[in-house]
Coordinates of C-alpha atoms and ligand atoms in Angstrom, one line a residue:
X1 CA -8.4 30.0 -0.1
X2 CA -9.9 26.8 -1.5
X3 CA -12.8 25.2 0.3
X4 CA -13.3 21.5 0.0
X5 CA -16.1 20.7 -2.3
X6 CA -18.8 18.4 -1.4
X7 CA -21.7 17.4 -3.5
X8 CA -24.9 19.4 -3.0
X9 CA -26.9 18.5 -6.0
X10 CA -26.5 16.0 -8.9
X11 CA -26.1 19.0 -11.2
X12 CA -23.3 20.6 -9.1
X13 CA -21.5 17.3 -9.0
X14 CA -21.6 16.9 -12.8
X15 CA -20.3 20.4 -13.2
X16 CA -17.5 19.7 -10.9
X17 CA -16.5 16.5 -12.7
X18 CA -16.4 18.4 -16.0
X19 CA -14.3 21.3 -14.6
X20 CA -12.2 18.9 -12.6
X21 CA -11.4 16.5 -15.4
X22 CA -10.5 19.3 -17.8
X23 CA -8.5 21.3 -15.2
X24 CA -6.7 18.1 -14.3
X25 CA -5.5 17.2 -17.8
X26 CA -5.5 20.5 -19.7
X27 CA -1.9 21.8 -19.7
X28 CA -0.8 25.2 -21.1
X29 CA 1.9 23.6 -23.1
X30 CA 4.5 25.8 -24.8
X31 CA 5.3 24.8 -28.4
X32 CA 9.0 23.9 -28.8
X33 CA 11.1 26.6 -30.5
X34 CA 13.4 24.0 -31.9
X35 CA 14.2 20.3 -31.5
X36 CA 15.7 19.6 -28.1
X37 CA 14.2 22.6 -26.5
X38 CA 12.2 22.0 -23.4
X39 CA 8.6 21.3 -24.1
X40 CA 6.6 21.9 -20.9
X41 CA 3.4 19.8 -20.5
X42 CA 1.1 18.8 -17.7
X43 CA 2.0 15.6 -15.8
X44 CA -0.6 12.9 -16.1
X45 CA -3.3 12.9 -13.4
X46 CA -3.0 9.1 -13.0
X47 CA -0.2 6.5 -13.0
X48 CA -1.9 4.6 -15.8
X49 CA -3.5 1.9 -13.6
X50 CA -6.9 1.2 -15.2
X51 CA -8.4 -0.1 -11.8
X52 CA -7.8 3.4 -10.2
X53 CA -7.3 5.9 -13.0
X54 CA -6.7 8.9 -10.8
X55 CA -4.4 7.2 -8.3
X56 CA -0.8 8.2 -8.7
X57 CA 0.4 10.8 -11.2
X58 CA 2.8 11.2 -14.1
X59 CA 5.8 13.4 -14.8
X60 CA 7.9 13.0 -11.7
X61 CA 9.4 10.5 -9.3
X62 CA 9.3 11.0 -5.5
X63 CA 12.5 10.3 -3.6
X64 CA 11.4 11.1 -0.1
X65 CA 8.4 12.1 2.0
X66 CA 9.0 13.8 5.4
X67 CA 5.7 13.9 7.3
X68 CA 5.4 16.2 10.3
X69 CA 2.0 15.5 11.6
X70 CA 0.1 16.8 14.7
X71 CA -2.9 14.7 15.5
X72 CA -5.7 15.2 18.0
X73 CA -7.8 12.0 18.5
X74 CA -11.6 12.3 19.0
X75 CA -13.1 13.4 22.3
X76 CA -14.7 10.6 24.4
X77 CA -18.2 9.3 23.4
X78 CA -20.7 10.7 22.5
X79 CA -18.5 13.1 20.6
X80 CA -18.2 12.1 16.9
X81 CA -15.3 9.8 15.9
X82 CA -13.4 12.6 14.2
X83 CA -9.9 13.7 14.7
X84 CA -7.9 16.8 13.8
X85 CA -4.8 16.4 11.6
X86 CA -2.4 19.2 10.8
X87 CA 0.6 18.2 8.6
X88 CA 3.6 19.6 6.9
X89 CA 4.8 17.3 4.1
X90 CA 8.2 17.9 2.7
X91 CA 8.4 16.1 -0.6
X92 CA 11.6 15.6 -2.6
X93 CA 11.0 14.6 -6.2
X94 CA 12.7 14.6 -9.6
X95 CA 10.9 15.6 -12.7
X96 CA 10.7 12.9 -15.4
X97 CA 9.5 15.4 -18.1
X98 CA 9.5 19.1 -18.7
X99 CA 6.7 20.1 -16.4
X100 CA 4.3 23.0 -16.8
X101 CA 2.2 21.6 -14.0
X102 CA 1.8 18.3 -12.1
X103 CA -0.5 16.6 -9.6
X104 CA -0.4 14.9 -6.3
X105 CA -3.3 12.9 -4.7
X106 CA -4.9 14.3 -1.6
X107 CA -8.4 13.3 -0.3
X108 CA -10.5 15.1 2.2
X109 CA -7.9 17.4 3.5
X110 CA -7.2 21.0 2.6
X111 CA -3.9 22.5 1.5
X112 CA -3.1 25.6 3.5
X113 CA 0.2 26.6 1.9
X114 CA 2.4 25.2 -0.7
X115 CA 5.9 26.1 -1.8
X116 CA 8.1 24.9 -4.7
X117 CA 11.9 25.1 -4.0
X118 CA 11.1 27.7 -1.3
X119 CA 8.9 29.9 -3.5
X120 CA 5.3 30.1 -2.4
X121 CA 2.4 29.3 -4.8
X122 CA -1.0 31.0 -4.7
X123 CA -4.2 29.0 -3.9
X124 CA -6.8 29.4 -6.6
X125 CA -10.0 27.8 -7.7
X126 CA -9.7 25.0 -10.3
X127 CA -9.1 27.2 -13.4
X128 CA -10.8 27.2 -16.8
X129 CA -8.5 25.1 -18.9
X130 CA -8.7 27.6 -21.7
X131 CA -7.4 30.4 -19.6
X132 CA -3.7 30.3 -18.7
X133 CA -3.0 30.8 -15.0
X134 CA -0.4 33.5 -14.2
X135 CA 2.4 32.6 -11.9
X136 CA 3.0 29.8 -9.4
X137 CA -0.4 28.4 -8.2
X138 CA -2.1 25.3 -6.8
X139 CA -5.7 24.1 -6.7
X140 CA -7.6 21.1 -5.4
X141 CA -10.4 19.0 -7.0
X142 CA -12.4 16.8 -4.6
X143 CA -15.1 14.7 -6.2
X144 CA -16.2 11.9 -3.9
X145 CA -18.7 10.4 -6.4
X146 CA -16.2 10.1 -9.3
X147 CA -13.4 9.2 -6.8
X148 CA -11.2 12.0 -8.2
X149 CA -9.0 13.7 -5.5
X150 CA -6.3 15.8 -7.0
X151 CA -4.0 18.6 -6.0
X152 CA -2.5 20.4 -9.0
X153 CA 0.7 22.4 -8.7
X154 CA 1.7 24.9 -11.3
X155 CA 5.4 25.7 -10.6
X156 CA 7.0 28.9 -11.8
X157 CA 9.6 28.8 -13.1
X158 CA 8.6 25.6 -14.9
X159 CA 10.5 22.5 -14.1
X160 CA 12.9 20.8 -16.5
X161 CA 13.2 17.0 -16.8
X162 CA 15.8 15.8 -14.4
X163 CA 15.4 18.7 -12.0
X164 CA 15.1 18.1 -8.3
X165 CA 12.2 19.8 -6.6
X166 CA 11.4 20.3 -3.0
X167 CA 7.7 20.8 -2.2
X168 CA 6.6 21.9 1.3
X169 CA 2.9 21.5 1.8
X170 CA 1.0 22.6 4.9
X171 CA -2.3 20.8 5.0
X172 CA -4.9 19.4 7.4
X173 CA -8.5 19.1 8.4
X174 CA -10.9 16.8 10.1
X175 CA -10.2 13.1 9.9
X176 CA -13.1 10.7 9.5
X177 CA -13.4 7.1 8.5
X178 CA -12.7 6.8 4.7
X179 CA -13.8 3.8 2.6
X180 CA -12.3 2.1 -0.3
X181 CA -14.1 1.4 -3.6
X182 CA -15.9 -1.6 -1.9
X183 CA -16.9 0.2 1.2
X184 CA -14.1 -1.2 3.5
X185 CA -12.6 1.2 5.9
X186 CA -9.1 2.2 4.9
X187 CA -6.6 5.1 4.9
X188 CA -6.4 7.3 8.0
X189 CA -9.2 5.5 9.9
X190 CA -10.1 7.6 12.9
X191 CA -10.7 5.5 16.0
X192 CA -11.9 6.5 19.4
X193 CA -8.3 6.2 20.9
X194 CA -6.4 7.4 17.8
X195 CA -6.1 6.2 14.2
X196 CA -5.6 2.8 12.4
X197 CA -3.7 3.6 9.3
X198 CA -4.0 1.0 6.5
X199 CA -4.1 2.4 3.0
X200 CA -4.4 -0.4 0.4
X201 CA -5.0 0.2 -2.4
X202 CA -5.0 4.0 -2.7
X203 CA -5.8 5.4 0.7
X204 CA -2.5 7.1 1.5
X205 CA -4.0 10.2 -0.1
X206 CA -6.4 10.3 2.9
X207 CA -3.6 11.5 5.1
X208 CA -0.8 13.0 3.1
X209 CA -0.2 14.6 -0.3
X210 CA 1.2 11.8 -2.3
X211 CA 1.9 10.1 -5.6
X212 CA -0.3 7.3 -4.6
X213 CA 0.8 4.4 -6.7
X214 CA 3.3 1.6 -6.1
X215 CA 5.2 2.4 -9.3
X216 CA 6.6 5.4 -7.4
X217 CA 8.3 4.0 -4.2
X218 CA 10.0 6.4 -1.9
X219 CA 11.6 6.6 1.5
X220 CA 9.7 8.1 4.4
X221 CA 10.4 9.9 7.7
X222 CA 7.9 10.8 10.4
X223 CA 7.5 13.3 13.3
X224 CA 4.1 12.5 14.7
X225 CA 2.9 14.7 17.6
X226 CA 0.0 13.3 19.7
X227 CA -1.4 14.1 23.2
X228 CA 0.9 12.9 25.9
X229 CA 0.1 9.3 26.8
X230 CA -0.7 8.3 23.2
X231 CA 1.8 6.4 21.1
X232 CA 2.4 6.8 17.4
X233 CA 3.9 3.9 15.5
X234 CA 5.1 4.2 11.9
X235 CA 7.3 2.2 9.5
X236 CA 11.0 1.4 10.2
X237 CA 12.9 2.3 13.3
X238 CA 12.7 5.1 15.9
X239 CA 14.9 7.9 14.7
X240 CA 15.3 9.2 18.3
X241 CA 13.6 9.1 21.6
X242 CA 10.1 10.6 21.8
X243 CA 10.0 14.2 23.2
X244 CA 7.3 15.5 25.5
X245 CA 6.4 19.1 26.2
X246 CA 3.3 21.0 27.2
X247 CA 1.1 17.8 27.1
X248 CA 2.2 16.7 23.6
X249 CA 4.6 13.9 22.7
X250 CA 6.5 13.7 19.3
X251 CA 7.4 10.3 18.0
X252 CA 10.2 10.1 15.4
X253 CA 10.4 7.2 12.9
X254 CA 12.6 6.7 9.9
X255 CA 11.8 4.2 7.1
X256 CA 14.9 4.3 4.9
X257 CA 13.8 1.4 2.6
X258 CA 11.9 2.2 -0.6
X259 CA 8.2 1.8 0.1
X260 CA 5.0 1.8 -1.8
X261 CA 2.7 4.5 -0.5
X262 CA -0.2 2.1 0.4
X263 CA 2.2 0.5 2.9
X264 CA 2.8 3.6 4.9
X265 CA 1.4 3.7 8.4
X266 CA 1.6 6.1 11.4
X267 CA -1.0 4.5 13.7
X268 CA -1.9 6.2 16.9
X269 CA -3.4 4.7 20.0
X270 CA -2.9 3.5 23.6
X271 CA -0.1 1.1 22.6
X272 CA 2.3 -0.8 24.7
X273 CA 5.4 -0.3 22.7
X274 CA 7.4 -3.4 23.5
X275 CA 11.1 -3.8 23.9
X276 CA 13.0 -4.5 20.7
X277 CA 14.2 -8.1 20.1
X278 CA 15.9 -9.7 17.1
X279 CA 15.5 -12.5 14.6
X280 CA 18.4 -14.9 14.4
X281 CA 19.6 -13.0 11.4
X282 CA 19.6 -9.8 13.3
X283 CA 16.3 -8.1 12.2
X284 CA 15.1 -5.8 15.0
X285 CA 11.5 -6.5 15.9
X286 CA 9.3 -3.9 17.6
X287 CA 5.7 -4.7 18.5
X288 CA 3.0 -2.3 19.6
X289 CA 0.0 -3.9 21.3
X290 CA -3.1 -2.0 22.4
X291 CA -3.3 -1.9 26.2
X292 CA -7.1 -2.4 26.0
X293 CA -7.0 -5.8 24.4
X294 CA -9.1 -8.4 26.2
X295 CA -7.3 -11.3 27.9
X296 CA -8.3 -13.8 25.2
X297 CA -7.2 -11.6 22.3
X298 CA -4.0 -10.8 24.1
X299 CA -3.2 -14.4 24.7
X300 CA -3.7 -15.3 21.0
X301 CA -1.8 -12.3 19.9
X302 CA 1.1 -12.8 22.3
X303 CA 1.4 -16.5 21.2
X304 CA 1.5 -15.5 17.5
X305 CA 3.9 -12.6 17.9
X306 CA 6.3 -14.8 19.8
X307 CA 6.6 -16.9 16.6
X308 CA 7.6 -13.9 14.4
X309 CA 11.4 -14.6 14.7
X310 CA 10.9 -18.3 13.8
X311 CA 8.7 -17.3 10.9
X312 CA 11.5 -14.9 9.7
X313 CA 13.9 -17.8 9.9
X314 CA 11.7 -20.0 7.7
X315 CA 10.9 -17.4 5.1
X316 CA 14.6 -16.3 4.9
X317 CA 15.5 -20.0 4.3
X318 CA 13.0 -20.3 1.6
X319 CA 13.0 -16.9 -0.1
X320 CA 16.2 -15.1 0.9
X321 CA 17.1 -12.4 3.3
X322 CA 14.4 -10.4 5.0
X323 CA 14.2 -7.3 2.7
X324 CA 14.0 -4.3 5.1
X325 CA 15.7 -2.8 8.2
X326 CA 13.2 -3.9 10.8
X327 CA 9.9 -5.7 11.6
X328 CA 7.2 -5.9 14.2
X329 CA 3.4 -5.7 14.5
X330 CA 0.8 -3.1 15.5
X331 CA -2.2 -4.8 17.1
X332 CA -5.1 -2.4 17.6
X333 CA -8.2 -3.1 19.7
X334 CA -10.1 -1.3 16.9
X335 CA -11.0 -3.1 13.7
X336 CA -11.3 -2.4 10.1
X337 CA -12.1 -6.1 9.5
X338 CA -8.7 -7.1 8.1
X339 CA -5.0 -6.9 8.6
X340 CA -2.6 -5.1 6.4
X341 CA 1.1 -5.8 5.6
X342 CA 2.2 -2.1 6.2
X343 CA 5.9 -2.2 5.4
X344 CA 8.1 -3.5 8.3
X345 CA 5.1 -3.2 10.6
X346 CA 1.8 -4.8 9.8
X347 CA -1.4 -3.6 11.4
X348 CA -4.0 -6.1 12.9
X349 CA -7.6 -5.7 13.8
X350 CA -8.5 -6.7 17.3
X351 CA -6.3 -9.8 17.4
X352 CA -3.2 -11.2 15.6
X353 CA -3.8 -14.9 14.7
X354 CA -0.9 -17.1 13.8
X355 CA -1.9 -17.7 10.2
X356 CA -2.4 -14.0 9.7
X357 CA 1.0 -13.2 11.3
X358 CA 2.7 -15.6 8.8
X359 CA 0.6 -14.0 6.0
X360 CA 1.6 -10.4 6.7
X361 CA 5.2 -11.3 7.3
X362 CA 5.4 -13.1 3.9
X363 CA 4.0 -10.0 2.3
X364 CA 7.2 -8.2 3.2
X365 CA 8.9 -10.2 0.4
X366 CA 5.8 -10.7 -1.8
X367 CA 3.9 -7.4 -2.3
X368 CA 6.3 -5.0 -0.4
X369 CA 9.8 -5.7 -1.7
X370 CA 8.3 -6.6 -5.0
X371 CA 4.9 -4.9 -5.6
X372 CA 2.3 -5.4 -8.3
X373 CA 3.0 -3.0 -11.1
X374 CA -0.7 -2.8 -11.8
X375 CA -3.5 -3.7 -9.3
X376 CA -4.7 -6.5 -11.7
X377 CA -1.6 -8.5 -10.6
X378 CA -2.8 -8.6 -6.9
X379 CA -2.8 -12.4 -6.9
X380 CA 1.0 -12.1 -6.7
X381 CA 0.6 -10.5 -3.3
X382 CA -2.3 -12.5 -1.9
X383 CA -1.5 -15.8 -3.5
X384 CA 2.0 -15.8 -2.2
X385 CA 1.1 -14.6 1.3
X386 CA -1.6 -17.3 1.5
X387 CA 0.8 -20.0 0.2
X388 CA 3.4 -18.9 2.8
X389 CA 0.7 -19.6 5.5
X390 CA 0.4 -23.1 4.0
X391 CA 4.2 -23.4 4.1
X392 CA 4.3 -22.3 7.7
X393 CA 1.7 -24.8 8.7
X394 CA 3.6 -27.5 6.8
X395 CA 6.8 -26.5 8.6
X396 CA 5.0 -26.6 12.0
X397 CA 3.6 -30.1 11.2
X398 CA 0.0 -28.8 11.4
X399 CA -1.0 -29.6 7.8
X400 CA 1.1 -30.2 4.6
X401 CA 0.9 -27.7 1.7
X402 CA -0.5 -30.6 -0.4
X403 CA -3.3 -31.1 2.2
X404 CA -4.1 -27.4 2.2
X405 CA -4.3 -27.5 -1.6
X406 CA -6.6 -30.6 -1.5
X407 CA -8.8 -28.9 1.1
X408 CA -9.4 -26.1 -1.4
X409 CA -9.5 -28.3 -4.5
X410 CA -11.6 -31.3 -3.4
X411 CA -15.0 -29.7 -2.4
X412 CA -17.7 -29.6 -5.1
X413 CA -18.4 -26.0 -6.0
X414 CA -20.9 -24.4 -8.3
X415 CA -19.8 -23.3 -11.8
X416 CA -20.3 -19.7 -10.7
X417 CA -17.5 -20.1 -8.1
X418 CA -15.1 -20.8 -10.9
X419 CA -16.3 -17.8 -13.0
X420 CA -13.5 -15.6 -11.8
X421 CA -10.1 -14.6 -13.3
X422 CA -7.5 -14.1 -10.6
X423 CA -5.3 -12.6 -13.3
X424 CA -7.7 -9.7 -13.8
X425 CA -10.1 -9.6 -10.8
X426 CA -11.3 -6.1 -11.4
X427 CA -11.1 -3.2 -8.8
X428 CA -14.0 -4.8 -6.9
X429 CA -12.4 -8.3 -6.9
X430 CA -9.0 -7.3 -5.4
X431 CA -9.7 -9.0 -2.1
X432 CA -12.0 -11.7 -3.3
X433 CA -11.3 -15.1 -1.5
X434 CA -10.3 -16.6 -4.9
X435 CA -7.4 -14.2 -5.2
X436 CA -6.1 -15.7 -2.0
X437 CA -7.1 -19.4 -2.3
X438 CA -6.8 -20.0 -6.1
X439 CA -3.7 -17.8 -5.9
X440 CA -2.1 -20.1 -3.4
X441 CA -3.2 -23.1 -5.3
X442 CA -1.7 -21.7 -8.4
X443 CA 1.7 -21.5 -6.7
X444 CA 1.4 -25.0 -5.3
X445 CA 0.5 -26.3 -8.7
X446 CA 3.5 -24.4 -10.2
X447 CA 5.7 -26.0 -7.6
X448 CA 4.5 -29.5 -8.4
X449 CA 4.8 -28.7 -12.2
X450 CA 8.4 -27.4 -12.1
X451 CA 9.7 -29.2 -9.0
X452 CA 11.0 -27.8 -5.7
X453 CA 14.4 -26.6 -6.9
X454 CA 13.0 -24.6 -9.9
X455 CA 10.1 -23.3 -7.8
X456 CA 12.2 -21.8 -5.0
X457 CA 15.0 -20.7 -7.4
X458 CA 12.2 -18.9 -9.4
X459 CA 10.9 -17.2 -6.2
X460 CA 14.4 -16.0 -5.4
X461 CA 15.1 -14.8 -8.9
X462 CA 11.8 -12.9 -8.9
X463 CA 12.6 -11.3 -5.6
X464 CA 16.1 -10.3 -6.6
X465 CA 15.2 -9.0 -10.0
X466 CA 12.3 -6.8 -9.0
X467 CA 13.4 -5.9 -5.5
X468 CA 12.4 -2.4 -4.4
X469 CA 10.3 -2.2 -7.6
X470 CA 7.1 -3.5 -9.1
X471 CA 6.3 -6.1 -11.8
X472 CA 3.4 -8.0 -13.4
X473 CA 2.0 -11.5 -13.8
X474 CA 3.7 -11.6 -17.3
X475 CA 7.1 -10.8 -15.7
X476 CA 6.4 -13.6 -13.1
X477 CA 5.7 -16.1 -15.9
X478 CA 8.8 -15.0 -17.7
X479 CA 11.0 -15.6 -14.6
X480 CA 9.7 -19.2 -14.4
X481 CA 10.1 -19.8 -18.1
X482 CA 13.7 -18.6 -17.7
X483 CA 14.4 -20.9 -14.8
X484 CA 12.8 -23.9 -16.4
X485 CA 13.5 -23.3 -20.0
X486 CA 9.8 -24.2 -20.7
X487 CA 6.9 -22.4 -22.2
X488 CA 4.4 -22.0 -19.4
X489 CA 1.7 -20.2 -21.3
X490 CA -0.7 -23.2 -21.0
X491 CA -0.1 -23.4 -17.2
X492 CA -0.9 -19.7 -16.5
X493 CA -3.8 -19.8 -18.9
X494 CA -5.4 -22.5 -16.8
X495 CA -4.7 -21.0 -13.5
X496 CA -5.0 -17.2 -14.0
X497 CA -7.5 -16.9 -16.8
X498 CA -9.7 -20.0 -17.5
X499 CA -13.0 -19.7 -15.6
X500 CA -13.4 -23.3 -14.8
X501 CA -12.0 -25.7 -12.2
X502 CA -8.4 -26.5 -13.1
X503 CA -7.8 -30.2 -14.0
X504 CA -6.6 -32.1 -10.9
X505 CA -3.1 -33.2 -12.0
X506 CA -1.0 -31.4 -9.4
X507 CA 0.0 -33.7 -6.5
X508 CA 3.5 -33.5 -5.0
Ligands
LIG1 N1 -3.9 -6.9 1.9 C1 -4.6 -7.4 3.1 C2 -4.1 -8.8 3.4 O1 -4.6 -9.7 2.9 C3 -6.1 -7.4 2.9 C4 -6.9 -6.2 2.6 C5 -6.7 -4.9 2.2 C6 -8.3 -6.3 2.6 N2 -7.9 -4.2 2.0 C7 -8.9 -5.1 2.2 C8 -9.1 -7.4 2.8 C9 -10.2 -4.9 2.2 C10 -10.5 -7.3 2.7 C11 -11.0 -6.0 2.4 O2 -3.2 -8.9 4.1
ZN2 ZN1 -2.6 -10.4 2.2

C-alpha cells in the first residue's frame, strides 16, 4: 500500500525528488538479442512540453477513458471544503514503443488497485532504479514542490509496440482545491455544493489517472454518482437517463469526439439541467445553470445563453461546421475567477457574460478541435477566441473589429508593456492579458495584411488540416504562407516575437 507523500522537511523533499526523478526515468531495459527484436524501455515521464515537463507521458497513445466516479461533496459549513472521490478508470491505450514500464499522471489521489489486461499489479514503494522490480507492479511519486505527480506502471508481460492494453485503475481520496503553477484554482475544484472541474493546462491529473497532454486526445465516457438531488454534468451528450437508488443518482455522459484532457469536465452541483434545444445546423445545446444564482447574474446569464445558437450560426459561417456532437454551458454560482472552454460544455464562474460566451464557443474551433501542440502556442487559443469576440460584436453592430483593434492599439503604454513575446509567454504567462489582446490584434493585422478571402480561407484550412489534433505557431504561419504564396516571416516576427509596439499600418 502506497501512502501519499507530503513534504515534512526540506531534506525529505529533496530526497524524494532524487528518488522520484530516478525512479521515473530509469528503465530496466533489455538489450536486443538481434536487430528487429523487441527492445523494452521505459516510456518518457513527460510529453516533451518544456513548460510542464512532467505533464503527459511517452510510449503510448490513449484511445478511451471510461470514468466511473462516486463523489461526496463537502458537508455544510463550518465543515472543511473537502469532498470524497472514489473512481474506477478504465483506460484503453495502444503502445507506441516496446514498453518495460510507462507512466500516467495522477495528483493528490491514491491508487488502490491496478490491473493490466485483467492481470493485477502489486503496489510498491518507488523502487531503487538500480534494482530490477520483479513482476507486475505500480508505484506513485507525489512531489508538490517540484510539481511531479506520476503513477508508474510496470506491466508483466512487457508490452510490444502496437499492442492494445486495457488498464483498470481503482483510485480515490479527499478532494481539495488544487492550484495551477500561478496559484489559480483549477482541476477538480471542490465547492460547497459539489465541484467545478476546469483543468487547463494540466489539472486533469487532479481527478483521473491520465496522459495529461493535448498531444494525446482520446474519447471519454462517464458514470458520475452523486447524492440524490445533485446534478453531474460532463462533456458530450447523456448516454442514458440518470438512475437513482438508495439516495444516490448516477449520471451517464458520453463524449465520442477526440478531446484534449484539459478540456474534460464532470462538474457537480445544484444545477438546473435545462431542456435541449438546437442550433439551426442541428447542434444539440444543453445548459446547466446553478439554481442558487442571484437574479442579476441569472438575467445576464440567460440573456447570453439565449444567443448561443446565433453565435454558432455566425462562427459556422466564418470558420466551418461546429466541430463536435453537442454544445451548452455550465454556469456555477461558485467561482475560480475565470471561465473555461471545456469541450462541448464550457464552465462559467458566477455569471456568463455575452463576450465570454462568444469567447468560449469560439474555443471549440480554436483550441479544442485544433489544440496547441506545445503550451507556448497558447496565443492560437486565446488570440482566436478574443478575436471571435470582436467579430461577434462587429456582427451585432456593437463595435467593429477595426475599432476594437484601435482601442487596444491607440493608448500610450509603457515600454515594459511591450516587453512580452506572445509566441513564447512562458508557463507563468499563459493567461497574461497580452496573449489575449495582442493575440487578437495579431489576427486582425493578419486579416488586413492578406485580405478577407485569404484570412478566412486560411482559418478554414488550419481547422481542416489539424482537426482533432494539435499544431504550433510555425504550422499556423505555414498555412497562411500556403494560402497567400507569400513569405510571412517578417509579419510573425513583428507580432509574436518583437518586444516593441508593432508599427501601425494595419487598417481595414
Ligand atoms: N482558457 C480560459 C479562457 O480564456 C482561461 C484560463 C484558464 C485562465 N486558466 C486560467 C485565465 C487561469 C486566468 C487564469 O477561456
Ligand atoms: Zn480563452
